[in-house]
PDB file of C-alpha atoms in Angstrom:
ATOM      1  CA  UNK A 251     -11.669 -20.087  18.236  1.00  0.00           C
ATOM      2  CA  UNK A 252      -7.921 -18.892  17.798  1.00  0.00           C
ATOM      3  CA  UNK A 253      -6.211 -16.896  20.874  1.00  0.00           C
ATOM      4  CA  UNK A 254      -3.580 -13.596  19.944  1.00  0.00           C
ATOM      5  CA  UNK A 255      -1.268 -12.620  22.762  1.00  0.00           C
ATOM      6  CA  UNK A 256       0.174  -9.031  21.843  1.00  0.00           C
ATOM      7  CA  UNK A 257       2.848  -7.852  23.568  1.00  0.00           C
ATOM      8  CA  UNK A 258       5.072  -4.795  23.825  1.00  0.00           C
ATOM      9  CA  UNK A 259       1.712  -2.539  23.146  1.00  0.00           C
ATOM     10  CA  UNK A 260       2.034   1.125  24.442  1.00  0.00           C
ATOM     11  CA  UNK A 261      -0.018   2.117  27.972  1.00  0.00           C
ATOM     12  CA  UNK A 262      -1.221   4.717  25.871  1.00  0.00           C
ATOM     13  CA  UNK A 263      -2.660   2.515  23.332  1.00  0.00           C
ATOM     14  CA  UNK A 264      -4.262   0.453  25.604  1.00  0.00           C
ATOM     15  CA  UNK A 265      -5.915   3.474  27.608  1.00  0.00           C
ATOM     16  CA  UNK A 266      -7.100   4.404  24.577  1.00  0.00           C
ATOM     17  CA  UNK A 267      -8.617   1.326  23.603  1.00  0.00           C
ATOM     18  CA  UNK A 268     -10.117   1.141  27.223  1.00  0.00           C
ATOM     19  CA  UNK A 269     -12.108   4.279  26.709  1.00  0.00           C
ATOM     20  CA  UNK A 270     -13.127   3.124  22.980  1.00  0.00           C
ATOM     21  CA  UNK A 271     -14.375  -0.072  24.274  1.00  0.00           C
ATOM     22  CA  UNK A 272     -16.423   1.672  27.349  1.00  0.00           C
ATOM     23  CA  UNK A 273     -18.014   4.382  24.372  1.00  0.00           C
ATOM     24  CA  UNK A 274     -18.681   1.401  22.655  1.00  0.00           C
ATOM     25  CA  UNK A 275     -20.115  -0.623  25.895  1.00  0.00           C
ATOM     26  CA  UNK A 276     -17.635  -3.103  25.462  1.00  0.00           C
ATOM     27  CA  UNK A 277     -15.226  -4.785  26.981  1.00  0.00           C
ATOM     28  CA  UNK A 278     -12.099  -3.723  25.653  1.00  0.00           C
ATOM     29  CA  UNK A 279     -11.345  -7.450  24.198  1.00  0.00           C
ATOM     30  CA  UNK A 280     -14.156  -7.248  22.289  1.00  0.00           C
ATOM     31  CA  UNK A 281     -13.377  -4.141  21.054  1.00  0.00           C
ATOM     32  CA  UNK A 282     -10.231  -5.409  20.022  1.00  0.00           C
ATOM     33  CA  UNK A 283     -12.023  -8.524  18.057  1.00  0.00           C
ATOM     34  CA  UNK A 284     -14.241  -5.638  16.355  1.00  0.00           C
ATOM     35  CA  UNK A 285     -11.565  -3.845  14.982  1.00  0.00           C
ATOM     36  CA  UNK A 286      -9.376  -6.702  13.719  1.00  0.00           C
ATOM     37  CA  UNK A 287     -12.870  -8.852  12.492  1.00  0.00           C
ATOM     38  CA  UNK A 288     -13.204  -4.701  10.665  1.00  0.00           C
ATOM     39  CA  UNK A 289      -9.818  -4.413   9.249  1.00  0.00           C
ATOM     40  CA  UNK A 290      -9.426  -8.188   7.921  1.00  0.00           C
ATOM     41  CA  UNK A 291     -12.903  -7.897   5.991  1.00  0.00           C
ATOM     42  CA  UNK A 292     -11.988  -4.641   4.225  1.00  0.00           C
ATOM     43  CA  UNK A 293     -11.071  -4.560   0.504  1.00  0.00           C
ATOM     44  CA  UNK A 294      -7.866  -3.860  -0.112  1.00  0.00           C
ATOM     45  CA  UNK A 295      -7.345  -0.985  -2.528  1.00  0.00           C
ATOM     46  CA  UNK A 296      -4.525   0.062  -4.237  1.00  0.00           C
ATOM     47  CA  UNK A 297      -3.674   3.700  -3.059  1.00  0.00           C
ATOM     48  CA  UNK A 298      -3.108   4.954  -7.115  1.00  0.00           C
ATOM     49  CA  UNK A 299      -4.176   3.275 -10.272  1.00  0.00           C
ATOM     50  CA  UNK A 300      -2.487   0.936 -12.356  1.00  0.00           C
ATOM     51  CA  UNK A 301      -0.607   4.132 -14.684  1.00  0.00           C
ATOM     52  CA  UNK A 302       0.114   5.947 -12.108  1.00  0.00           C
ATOM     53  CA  UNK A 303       2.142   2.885 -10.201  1.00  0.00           C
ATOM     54  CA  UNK A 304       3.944   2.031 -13.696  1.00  0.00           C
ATOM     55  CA  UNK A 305       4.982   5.797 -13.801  1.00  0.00           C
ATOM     56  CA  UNK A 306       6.001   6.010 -10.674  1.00  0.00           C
ATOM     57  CA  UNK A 307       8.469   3.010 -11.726  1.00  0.00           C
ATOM     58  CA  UNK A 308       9.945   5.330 -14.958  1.00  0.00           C
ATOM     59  CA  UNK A 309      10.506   8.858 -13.117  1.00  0.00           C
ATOM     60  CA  UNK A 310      12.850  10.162 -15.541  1.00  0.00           C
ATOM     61  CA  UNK A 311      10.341   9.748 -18.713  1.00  0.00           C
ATOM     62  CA  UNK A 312       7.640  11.452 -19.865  1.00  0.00           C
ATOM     63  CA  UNK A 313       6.458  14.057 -22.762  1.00  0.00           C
ATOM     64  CA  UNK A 314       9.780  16.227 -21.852  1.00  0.00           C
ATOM     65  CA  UNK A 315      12.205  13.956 -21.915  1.00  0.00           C
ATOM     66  CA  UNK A 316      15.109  14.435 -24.400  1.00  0.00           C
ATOM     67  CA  UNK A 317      17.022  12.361 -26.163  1.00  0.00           C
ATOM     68  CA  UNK A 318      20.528  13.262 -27.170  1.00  0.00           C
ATOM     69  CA  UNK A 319      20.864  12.611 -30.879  1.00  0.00           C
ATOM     70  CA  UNK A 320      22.625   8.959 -32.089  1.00  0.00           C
ATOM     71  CA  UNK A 321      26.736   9.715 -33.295  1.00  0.00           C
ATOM     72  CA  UNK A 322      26.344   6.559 -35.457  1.00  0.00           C
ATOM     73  CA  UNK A 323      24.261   6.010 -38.410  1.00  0.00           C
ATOM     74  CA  UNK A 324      21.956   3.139 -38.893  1.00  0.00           C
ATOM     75  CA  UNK A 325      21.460   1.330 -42.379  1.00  0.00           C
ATOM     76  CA  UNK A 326      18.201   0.064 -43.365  1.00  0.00           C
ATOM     77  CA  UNK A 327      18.201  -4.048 -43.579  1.00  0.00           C
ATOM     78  CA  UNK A 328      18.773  -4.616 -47.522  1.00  0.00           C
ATOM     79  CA  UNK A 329      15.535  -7.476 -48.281  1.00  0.00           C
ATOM     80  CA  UNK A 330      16.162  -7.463 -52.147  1.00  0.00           C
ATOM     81  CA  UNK A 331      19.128 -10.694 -52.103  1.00  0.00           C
TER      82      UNK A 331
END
């Protein structure tokens, strides 16, 4: 079995784990291998669909956006030579 050493965590985090882990009637490192065993088996969802992610990439478009009209005229392509 792999070993994780965290460090830096907040007293407050811990405390809170502590009490989790005693609701639980755990000890608090197995409460800690519950939640991380929980969180690495969920699916992963995206938050929004697949449209709504591509819109989000285009902000300024949509069914009001205006176009300023062309100054320059464009030809047809000639196929008749």
């Amino acid at each position: 079995m792999a070993q994780l050493l965290v460090r830096n965590l907040e007293n407050s985090v811990k405390a809170r784990l502590q009490r989790r882990a005693k609701r639980h009637g755990h000890s608090m490192e197995e409460e800690v291998r519950n939640i991380l065993r929980d969180a690495a088996n969920r699916e992963e969802k995206p938050e929004y669909g697949l449209g709504t992610e591509i819109a989000a990439l285009f902000p300024k478009t949509g069914p009001d956006l205006q176009f300023e009209k062309l100054s320059i005229k464009i030809k047809p392509p000639n196929f008749e030579k």
